mmCIF file of C-alpha atoms in Angstrom:
data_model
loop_
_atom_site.group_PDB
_atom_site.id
_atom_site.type_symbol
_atom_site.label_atom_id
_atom_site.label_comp_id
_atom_site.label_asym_id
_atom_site.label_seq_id
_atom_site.Cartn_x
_atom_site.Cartn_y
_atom_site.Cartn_z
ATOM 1 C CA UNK A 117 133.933 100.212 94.338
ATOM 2 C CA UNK A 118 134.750 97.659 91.683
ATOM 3 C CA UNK A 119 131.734 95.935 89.422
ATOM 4 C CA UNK A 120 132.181 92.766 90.818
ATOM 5 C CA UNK A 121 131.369 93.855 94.895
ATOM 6 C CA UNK A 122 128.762 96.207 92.663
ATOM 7 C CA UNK A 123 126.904 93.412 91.497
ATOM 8 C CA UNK A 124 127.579 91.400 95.146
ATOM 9 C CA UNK A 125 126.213 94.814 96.970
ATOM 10 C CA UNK A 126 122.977 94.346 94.520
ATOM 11 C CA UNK A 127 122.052 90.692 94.783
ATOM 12 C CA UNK A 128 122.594 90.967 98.839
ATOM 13 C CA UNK A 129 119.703 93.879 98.512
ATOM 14 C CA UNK A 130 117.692 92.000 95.855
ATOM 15 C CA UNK A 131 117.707 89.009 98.374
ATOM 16 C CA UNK A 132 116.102 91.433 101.198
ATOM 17 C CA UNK A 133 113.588 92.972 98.710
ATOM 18 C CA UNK A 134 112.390 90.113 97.309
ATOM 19 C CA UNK A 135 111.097 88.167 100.648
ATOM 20 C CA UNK A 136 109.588 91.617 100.912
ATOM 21 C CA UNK A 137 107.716 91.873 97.483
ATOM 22 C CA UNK A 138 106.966 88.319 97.066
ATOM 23 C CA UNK A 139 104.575 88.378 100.421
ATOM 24 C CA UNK A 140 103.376 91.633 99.067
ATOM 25 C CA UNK A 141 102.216 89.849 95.983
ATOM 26 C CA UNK A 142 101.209 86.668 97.533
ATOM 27 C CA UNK A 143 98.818 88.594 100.250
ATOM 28 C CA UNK A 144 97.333 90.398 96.831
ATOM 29 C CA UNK A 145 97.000 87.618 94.687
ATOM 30 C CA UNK A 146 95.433 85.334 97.380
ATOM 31 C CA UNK A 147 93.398 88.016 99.102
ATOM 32 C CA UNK A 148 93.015 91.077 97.449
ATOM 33 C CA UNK A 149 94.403 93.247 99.951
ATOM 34 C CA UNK A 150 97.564 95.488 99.857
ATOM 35 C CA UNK A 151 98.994 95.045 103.095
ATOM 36 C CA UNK A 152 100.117 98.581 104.160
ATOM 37 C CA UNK A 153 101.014 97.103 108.059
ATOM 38 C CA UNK A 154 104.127 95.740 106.503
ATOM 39 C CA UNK A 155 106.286 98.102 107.684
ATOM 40 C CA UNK A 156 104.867 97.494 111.135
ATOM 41 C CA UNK A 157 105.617 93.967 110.827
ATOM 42 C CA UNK A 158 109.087 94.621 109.874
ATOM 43 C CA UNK A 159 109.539 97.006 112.653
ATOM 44 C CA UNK A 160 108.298 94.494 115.148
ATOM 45 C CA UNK A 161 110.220 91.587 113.712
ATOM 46 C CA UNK A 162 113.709 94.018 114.099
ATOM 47 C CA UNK A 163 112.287 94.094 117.948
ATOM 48 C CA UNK A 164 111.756 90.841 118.223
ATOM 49 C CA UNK A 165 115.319 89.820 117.138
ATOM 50 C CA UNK A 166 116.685 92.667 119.537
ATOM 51 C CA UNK A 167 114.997 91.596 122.346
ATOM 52 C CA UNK A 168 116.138 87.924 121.697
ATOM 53 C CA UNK A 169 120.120 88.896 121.836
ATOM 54 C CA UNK A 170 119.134 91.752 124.466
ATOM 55 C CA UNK A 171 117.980 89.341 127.114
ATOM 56 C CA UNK A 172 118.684 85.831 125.956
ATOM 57 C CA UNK A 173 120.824 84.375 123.360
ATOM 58 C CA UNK A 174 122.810 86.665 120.864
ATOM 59 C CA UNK A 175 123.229 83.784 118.905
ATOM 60 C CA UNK A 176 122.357 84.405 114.992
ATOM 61 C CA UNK A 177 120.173 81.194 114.482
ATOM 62 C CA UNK A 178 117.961 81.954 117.473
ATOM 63 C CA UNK A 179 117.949 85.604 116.767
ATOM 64 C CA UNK A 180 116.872 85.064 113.250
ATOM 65 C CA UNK A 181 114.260 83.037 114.318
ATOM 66 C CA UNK A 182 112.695 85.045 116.781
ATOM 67 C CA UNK A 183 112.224 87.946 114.102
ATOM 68 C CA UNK A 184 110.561 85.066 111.884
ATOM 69 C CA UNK A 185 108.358 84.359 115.032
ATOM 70 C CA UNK A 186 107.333 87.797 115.668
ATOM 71 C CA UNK A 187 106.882 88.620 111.776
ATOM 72 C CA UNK A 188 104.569 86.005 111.509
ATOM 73 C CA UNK A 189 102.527 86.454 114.757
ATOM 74 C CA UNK A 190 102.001 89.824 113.643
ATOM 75 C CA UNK A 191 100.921 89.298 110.158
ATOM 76 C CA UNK A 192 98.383 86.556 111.908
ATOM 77 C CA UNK A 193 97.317 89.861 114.273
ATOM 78 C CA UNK A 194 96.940 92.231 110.820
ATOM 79 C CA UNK A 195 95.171 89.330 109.615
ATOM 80 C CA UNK A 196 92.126 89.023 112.914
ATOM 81 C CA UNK A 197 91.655 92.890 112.581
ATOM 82 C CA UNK A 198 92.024 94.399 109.228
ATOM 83 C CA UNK A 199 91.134 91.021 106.975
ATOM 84 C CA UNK A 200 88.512 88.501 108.691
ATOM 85 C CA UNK A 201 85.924 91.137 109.849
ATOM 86 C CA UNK A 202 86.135 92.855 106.243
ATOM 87 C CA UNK A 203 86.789 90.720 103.629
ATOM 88 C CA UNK A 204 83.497 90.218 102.493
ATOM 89 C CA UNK A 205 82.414 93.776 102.605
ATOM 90 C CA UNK A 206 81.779 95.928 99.618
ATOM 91 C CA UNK A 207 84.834 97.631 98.675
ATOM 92 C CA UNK A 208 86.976 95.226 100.682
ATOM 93 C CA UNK A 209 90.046 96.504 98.194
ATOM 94 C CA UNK A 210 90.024 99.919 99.791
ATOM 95 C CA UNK A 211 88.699 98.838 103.257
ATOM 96 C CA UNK A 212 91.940 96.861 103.540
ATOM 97 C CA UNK A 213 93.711 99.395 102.492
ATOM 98 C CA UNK A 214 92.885 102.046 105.290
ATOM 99 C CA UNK A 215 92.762 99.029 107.902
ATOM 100 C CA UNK A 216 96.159 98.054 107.899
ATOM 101 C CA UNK A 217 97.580 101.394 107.191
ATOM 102 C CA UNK A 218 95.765 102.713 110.645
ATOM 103 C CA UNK A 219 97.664 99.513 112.229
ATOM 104 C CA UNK A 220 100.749 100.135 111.155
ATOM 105 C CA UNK A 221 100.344 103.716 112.277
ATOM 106 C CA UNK A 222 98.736 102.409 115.652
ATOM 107 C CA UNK A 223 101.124 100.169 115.814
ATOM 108 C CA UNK A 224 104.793 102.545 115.132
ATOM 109 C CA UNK A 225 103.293 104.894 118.189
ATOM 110 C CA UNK A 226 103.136 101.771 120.575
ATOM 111 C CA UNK A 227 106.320 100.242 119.278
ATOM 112 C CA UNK A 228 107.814 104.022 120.118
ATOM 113 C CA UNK A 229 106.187 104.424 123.544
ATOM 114 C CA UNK A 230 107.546 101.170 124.293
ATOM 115 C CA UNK A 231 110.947 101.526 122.805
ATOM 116 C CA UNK A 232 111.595 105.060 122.635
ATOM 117 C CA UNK A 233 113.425 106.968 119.737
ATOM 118 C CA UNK A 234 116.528 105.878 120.271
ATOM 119 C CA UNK A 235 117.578 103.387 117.581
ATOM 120 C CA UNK A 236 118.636 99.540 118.544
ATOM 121 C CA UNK A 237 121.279 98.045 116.855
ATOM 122 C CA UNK A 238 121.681 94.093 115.970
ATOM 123 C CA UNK A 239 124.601 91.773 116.448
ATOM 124 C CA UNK A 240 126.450 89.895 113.652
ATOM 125 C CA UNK A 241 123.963 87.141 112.787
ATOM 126 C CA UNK A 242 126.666 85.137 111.130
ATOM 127 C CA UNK A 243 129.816 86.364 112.523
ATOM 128 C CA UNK A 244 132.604 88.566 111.186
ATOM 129 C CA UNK A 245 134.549 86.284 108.909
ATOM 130 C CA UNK A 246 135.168 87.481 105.282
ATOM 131 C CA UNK A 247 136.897 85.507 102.280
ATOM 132 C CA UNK A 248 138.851 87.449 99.904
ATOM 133 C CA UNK A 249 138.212 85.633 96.513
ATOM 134 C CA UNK A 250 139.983 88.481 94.298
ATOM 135 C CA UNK A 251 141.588 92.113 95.045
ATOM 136 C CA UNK A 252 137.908 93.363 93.892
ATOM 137 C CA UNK A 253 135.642 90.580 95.396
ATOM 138 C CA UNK A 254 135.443 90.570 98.897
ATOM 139 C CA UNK A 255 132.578 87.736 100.590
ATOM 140 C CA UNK A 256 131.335 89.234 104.034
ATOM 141 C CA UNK A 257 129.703 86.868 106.677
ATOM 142 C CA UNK A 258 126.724 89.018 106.297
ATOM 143 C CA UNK A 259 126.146 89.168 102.668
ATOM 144 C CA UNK A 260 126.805 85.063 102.389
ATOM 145 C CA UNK A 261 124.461 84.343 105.099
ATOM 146 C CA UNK A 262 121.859 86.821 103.777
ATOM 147 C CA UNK A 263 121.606 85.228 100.682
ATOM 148 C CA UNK A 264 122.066 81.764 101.973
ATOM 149 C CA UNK A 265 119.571 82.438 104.784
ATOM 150 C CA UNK A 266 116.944 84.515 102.050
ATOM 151 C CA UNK A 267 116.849 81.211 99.478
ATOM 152 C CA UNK A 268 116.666 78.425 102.069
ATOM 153 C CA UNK A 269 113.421 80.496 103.903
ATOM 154 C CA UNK A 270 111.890 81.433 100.613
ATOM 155 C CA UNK A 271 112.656 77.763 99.041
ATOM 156 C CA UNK A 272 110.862 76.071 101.916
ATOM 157 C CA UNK A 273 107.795 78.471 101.664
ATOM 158 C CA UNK A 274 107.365 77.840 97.936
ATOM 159 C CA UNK A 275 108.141 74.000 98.337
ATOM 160 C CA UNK A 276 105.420 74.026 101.470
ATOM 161 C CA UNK A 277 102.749 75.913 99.004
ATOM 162 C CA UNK A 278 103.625 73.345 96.386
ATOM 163 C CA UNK A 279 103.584 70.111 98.539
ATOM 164 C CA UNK A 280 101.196 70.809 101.551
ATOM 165 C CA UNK A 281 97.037 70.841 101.732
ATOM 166 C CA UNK A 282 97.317 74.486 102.961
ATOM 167 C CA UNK A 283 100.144 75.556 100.687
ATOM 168 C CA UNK A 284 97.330 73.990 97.505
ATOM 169 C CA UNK A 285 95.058 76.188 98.719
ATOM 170 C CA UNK A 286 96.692 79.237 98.708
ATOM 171 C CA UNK A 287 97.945 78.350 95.149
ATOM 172 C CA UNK A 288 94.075 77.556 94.602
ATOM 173 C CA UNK A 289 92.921 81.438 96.054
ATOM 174 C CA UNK A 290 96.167 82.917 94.030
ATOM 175 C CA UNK A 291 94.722 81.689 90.802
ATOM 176 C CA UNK A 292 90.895 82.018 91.648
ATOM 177 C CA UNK A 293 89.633 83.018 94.551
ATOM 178 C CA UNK A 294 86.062 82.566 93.873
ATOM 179 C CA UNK A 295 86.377 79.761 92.509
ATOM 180 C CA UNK A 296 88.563 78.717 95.581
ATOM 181 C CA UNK A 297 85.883 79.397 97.678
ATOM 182 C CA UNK A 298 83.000 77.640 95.675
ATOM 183 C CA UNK A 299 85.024 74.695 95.810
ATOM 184 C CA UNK A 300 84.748 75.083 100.002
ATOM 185 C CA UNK A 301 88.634 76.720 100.693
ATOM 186 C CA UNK A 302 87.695 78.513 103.914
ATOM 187 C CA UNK A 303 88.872 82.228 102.916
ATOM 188 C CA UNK A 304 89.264 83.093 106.604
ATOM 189 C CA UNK A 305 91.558 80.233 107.746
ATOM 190 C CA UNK A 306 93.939 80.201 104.235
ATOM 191 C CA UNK A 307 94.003 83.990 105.089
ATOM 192 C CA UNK A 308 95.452 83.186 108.571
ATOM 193 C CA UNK A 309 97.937 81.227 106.869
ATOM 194 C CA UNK A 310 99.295 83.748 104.167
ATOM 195 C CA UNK A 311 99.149 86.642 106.651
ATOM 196 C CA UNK A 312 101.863 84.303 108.814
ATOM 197 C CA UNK A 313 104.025 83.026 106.015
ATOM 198 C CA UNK A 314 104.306 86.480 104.571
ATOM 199 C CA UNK A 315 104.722 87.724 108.076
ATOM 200 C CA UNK A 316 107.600 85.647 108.434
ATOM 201 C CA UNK A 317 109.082 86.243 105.197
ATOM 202 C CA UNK A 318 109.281 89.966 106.376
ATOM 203 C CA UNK A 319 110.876 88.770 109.548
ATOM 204 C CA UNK A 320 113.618 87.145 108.108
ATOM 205 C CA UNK A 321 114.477 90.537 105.810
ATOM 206 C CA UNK A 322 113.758 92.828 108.863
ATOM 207 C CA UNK A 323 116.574 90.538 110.914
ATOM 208 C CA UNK A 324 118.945 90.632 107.929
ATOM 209 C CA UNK A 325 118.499 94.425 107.222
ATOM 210 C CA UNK A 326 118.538 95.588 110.652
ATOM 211 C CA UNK A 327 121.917 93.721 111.162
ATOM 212 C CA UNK A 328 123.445 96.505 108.975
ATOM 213 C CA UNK A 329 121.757 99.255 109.949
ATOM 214 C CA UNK A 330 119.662 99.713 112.780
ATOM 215 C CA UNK A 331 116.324 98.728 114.198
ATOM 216 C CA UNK A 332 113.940 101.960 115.050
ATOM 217 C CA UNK A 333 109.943 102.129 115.478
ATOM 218 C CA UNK A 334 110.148 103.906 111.599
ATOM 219 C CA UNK A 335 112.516 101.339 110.016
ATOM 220 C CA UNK A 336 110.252 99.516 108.431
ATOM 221 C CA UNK A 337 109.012 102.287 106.467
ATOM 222 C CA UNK A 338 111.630 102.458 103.804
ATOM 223 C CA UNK A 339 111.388 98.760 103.436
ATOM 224 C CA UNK A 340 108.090 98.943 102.643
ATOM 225 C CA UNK A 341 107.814 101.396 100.270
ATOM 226 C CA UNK A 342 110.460 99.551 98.181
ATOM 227 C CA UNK A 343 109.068 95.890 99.026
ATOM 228 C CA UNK A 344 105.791 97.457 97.474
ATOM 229 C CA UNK A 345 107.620 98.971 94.606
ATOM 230 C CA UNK A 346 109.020 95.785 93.931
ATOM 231 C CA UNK A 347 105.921 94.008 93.769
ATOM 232 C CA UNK A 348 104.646 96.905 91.447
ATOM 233 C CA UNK A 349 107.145 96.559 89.133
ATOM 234 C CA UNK A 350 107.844 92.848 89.274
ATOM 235 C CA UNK A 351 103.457 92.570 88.498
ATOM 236 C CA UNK A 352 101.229 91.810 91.891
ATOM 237 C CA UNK A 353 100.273 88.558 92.106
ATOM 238 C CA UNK A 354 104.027 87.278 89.940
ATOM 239 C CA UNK A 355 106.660 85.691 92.546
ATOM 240 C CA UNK A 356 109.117 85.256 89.291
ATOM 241 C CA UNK A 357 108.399 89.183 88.446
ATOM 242 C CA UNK A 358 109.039 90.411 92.292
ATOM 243 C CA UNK A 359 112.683 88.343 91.721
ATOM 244 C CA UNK A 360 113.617 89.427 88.167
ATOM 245 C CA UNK A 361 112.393 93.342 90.036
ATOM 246 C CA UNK A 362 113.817 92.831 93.248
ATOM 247 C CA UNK A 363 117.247 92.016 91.152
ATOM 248 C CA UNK A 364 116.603 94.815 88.825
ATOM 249 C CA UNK A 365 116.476 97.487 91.671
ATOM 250 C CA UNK A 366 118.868 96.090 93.878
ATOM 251 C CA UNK A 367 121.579 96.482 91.241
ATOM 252 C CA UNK A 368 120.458 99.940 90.515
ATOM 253 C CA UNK A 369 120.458 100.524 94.391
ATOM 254 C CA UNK A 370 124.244 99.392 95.046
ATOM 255 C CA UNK A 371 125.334 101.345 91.424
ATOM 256 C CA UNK A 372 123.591 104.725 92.402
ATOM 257 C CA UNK A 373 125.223 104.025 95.784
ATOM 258 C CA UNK A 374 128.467 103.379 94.508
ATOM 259 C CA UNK A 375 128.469 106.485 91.884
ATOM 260 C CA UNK A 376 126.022 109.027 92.859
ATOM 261 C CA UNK A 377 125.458 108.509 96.560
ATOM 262 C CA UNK A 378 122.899 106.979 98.830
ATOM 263 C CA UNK A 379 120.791 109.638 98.879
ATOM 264 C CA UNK A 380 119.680 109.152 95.489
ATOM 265 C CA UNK A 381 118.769 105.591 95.463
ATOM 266 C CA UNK A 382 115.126 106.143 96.010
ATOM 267 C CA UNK A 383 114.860 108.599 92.812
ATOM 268 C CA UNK A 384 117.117 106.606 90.600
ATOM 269 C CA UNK A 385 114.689 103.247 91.512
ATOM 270 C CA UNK A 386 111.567 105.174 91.153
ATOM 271 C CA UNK A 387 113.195 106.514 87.625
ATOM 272 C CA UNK A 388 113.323 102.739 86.740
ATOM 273 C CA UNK A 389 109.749 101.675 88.025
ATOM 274 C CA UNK A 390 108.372 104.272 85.951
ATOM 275 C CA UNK A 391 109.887 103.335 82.918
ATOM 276 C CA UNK A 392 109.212 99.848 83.382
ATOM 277 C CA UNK A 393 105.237 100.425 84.407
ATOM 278 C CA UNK A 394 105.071 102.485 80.665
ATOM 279 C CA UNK A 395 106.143 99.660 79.364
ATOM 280 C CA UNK A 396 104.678 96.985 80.740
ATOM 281 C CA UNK A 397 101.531 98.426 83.126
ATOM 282 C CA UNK A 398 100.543 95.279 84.935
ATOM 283 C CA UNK A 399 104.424 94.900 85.814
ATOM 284 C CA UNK A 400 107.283 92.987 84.682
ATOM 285 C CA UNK A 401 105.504 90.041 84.765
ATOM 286 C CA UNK A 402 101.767 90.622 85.814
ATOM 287 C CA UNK A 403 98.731 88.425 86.002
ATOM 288 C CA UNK A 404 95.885 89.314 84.296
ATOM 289 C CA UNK A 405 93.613 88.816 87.083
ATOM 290 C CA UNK A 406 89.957 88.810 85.812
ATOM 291 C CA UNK A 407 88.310 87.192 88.635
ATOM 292 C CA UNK A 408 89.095 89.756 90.443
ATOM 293 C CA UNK A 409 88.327 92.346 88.080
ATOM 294 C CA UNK A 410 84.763 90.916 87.514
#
C-alpha cells in the first residue's frame, strides 16, 4: 500500500472517529456525563440501517437515515434513564457512569436475544463505483461518500448549535453549566437534545462502519473504546481537539495496518494516546473546565 491510499485509508477512519469523539465530548462538556451506552447506540443504529435494507428500501440515503433515526432515539432513551432521574444527585459524574454502562450491557443482551450471534452485513450505501486518479490513488464509492456524508452531518450539527435557540443553549451548558442554568436553560430538556444529536452523530458512523465490516450486538464496542480515546486525547469538552485526534489516530490506524498488521492497531494508538496525555494531560486541546471542577 502506497502513502497516498495510506493517508486516504486514515482520513476515511478519522471521519468515522470523529462523529464518534465529538458527541463524546459534547455529552461531557454540556452534561458532565461520560456516556458509556455508546456502543449500544452504535450497535442499534447498525440494526436500524439493516433492518431498513432487510425489509424495505436498500437504498443508501434511506438506509443512512434510518441508523441516524435509531442513533438518536436511543441516545434520547439513555438520556430518560441514566441522565434526567440523576443529574442532580451527588456524585452524578460516577452515577452516570455506572448508568449507562448497565444500559449498554442491558441493552447488547436484548439486541443478541433479538438478533442472535450471527453477524449482519450492510449493502453499499453509495454504490460500487471507484475513480482511479493515479496508479497509487484509488477513490472508492465508500470512502468518498463517508467523508462527504461525515462533513455535511457534522457541518449541519455545528451550524444548528451556532444558529438555533437550542443549539445556544447547548453552547451556553458547554461553557457553563451553572451558570446556564441560573440564567433558566432547562438542564433536562437541552439534555434531551444533546443525547439525540450525539445519538445521531453515532448513527451516521455506525451506518458507515458497518458498511465495511459487519453489524453484530458487540460491534459497537471497539468503536467506542476508540471514539472515547479520541475524545481523551483530542481534550473532553474540545470539538477542534477530537478532529486534530481523530486525524492523528486514524493515520496511525491505516499505517500500522498497512505495515504491521491489523491486529496491532489498538496498541500502536494507545502507544500514541499515552504519549500525547504526558504531554499535554487535559488532551490535545482541553478545556480547563473549572465550573465543573468547583
Amino acid at each position: 500500500m502506497e502513502w497516498p491510499s495510506i493517508l486516504l485509508s486514515g482520513i476515511t477512519l478519522a471521519a468515522i472517529y470523529g462523529l464518534l469523539a465529538i458527541g463524546i465530548s459534547i455529552t461531557w462538556s454540556s452534561l458532565g456525563m461520560v456516556n458509556m451506552a455508546y456502543g449500544l447506540t452504535f450497535a442499534a443504529s447498525g440494526y436500524g440501517g439493516w433492518l431498513m435494507a432487510e425489509h424495505f428500501s436498500e437504498a443508501g440515503v434511506l438506509v443512512i437515515l434510518a441508523g441516524i433515526v435509531t442513533g438518536a432515539l436511543i441516545g434520547v432513551i439513555v438520556c430518560l434513564i441514566a441522565f434526567i432521574p440523576i443529574h442532580d444527585k451527588p456524585n452524578f459524574n460516577v452515577r452516570g457512569l455506572i448508568a449507562t454502562l448497565a444500559l449498554s450491557l442491558i441493552g447488547t443482551q436484548l439486541l443478541l436475544m433479538t438478533f442472535g450471534p450471527q453477524a449482519k452485513t450492510l449493502p453499499p450505501l453509495f454504490g460500487e463505483w471507484q475513480w482511479e486518479m493515479t496508479e497509487e490513488l484509488i477513490l472508492t464509492a465508500d470512502q468518498v461518500g463517508t467523508l462527504l456524508s461525515s462533513l455535511l452531518l457534522l457541518g449541519l450539527t455545528l451550524a444548528w448549535m451556532k444558529g438555533s435557540r437550542r443549539g445556544l443553549e447547548i453552547r451556553a451548558m458547554m461553557m457553563n453549566p451553572y451558570g446556564a442554568a441560573i440564567c433558566g436553560i432547562g438542564v433536562r430538556s437541552t439534555g434531551i437534545y444533546v443525547m439525540a444529536i450525539t445519538g445521531a452523530l453515532a448513527g451516521l458512523g455506525a451506518v458507515l462502519l458497518c458498511q465495511t465490516y459487519f453489524v453484530s450486538p458487540f460491534s459497537g464496542l471497539t468503536p467506542m473504546i476508540k471514539g472515547v480515546s479520541v475524545a481523551l486525547c483530542g481534550g473532553l469538552g474540545s470539538v477542534s481537539g477530537a478532529l486534530i485526534a481523530a486525524c492523528i489516530l486514524g493515520l496511525v490506524e491505516a499505517l500500522t495496518t498497512a505495515y504491521l498488521g491489523g491486529q496491532y492497531v489498538l496498541i500502536t494508538q494507545f502507544i500514541v494516546i499515552i504519549v500525547i496525555l504526558l504531554i499535554r494531560p487535559r488532551g490535545i486541546a482541553g478545556m480547563l473546565d473549572k465550573a465543573r471542577e468547583a
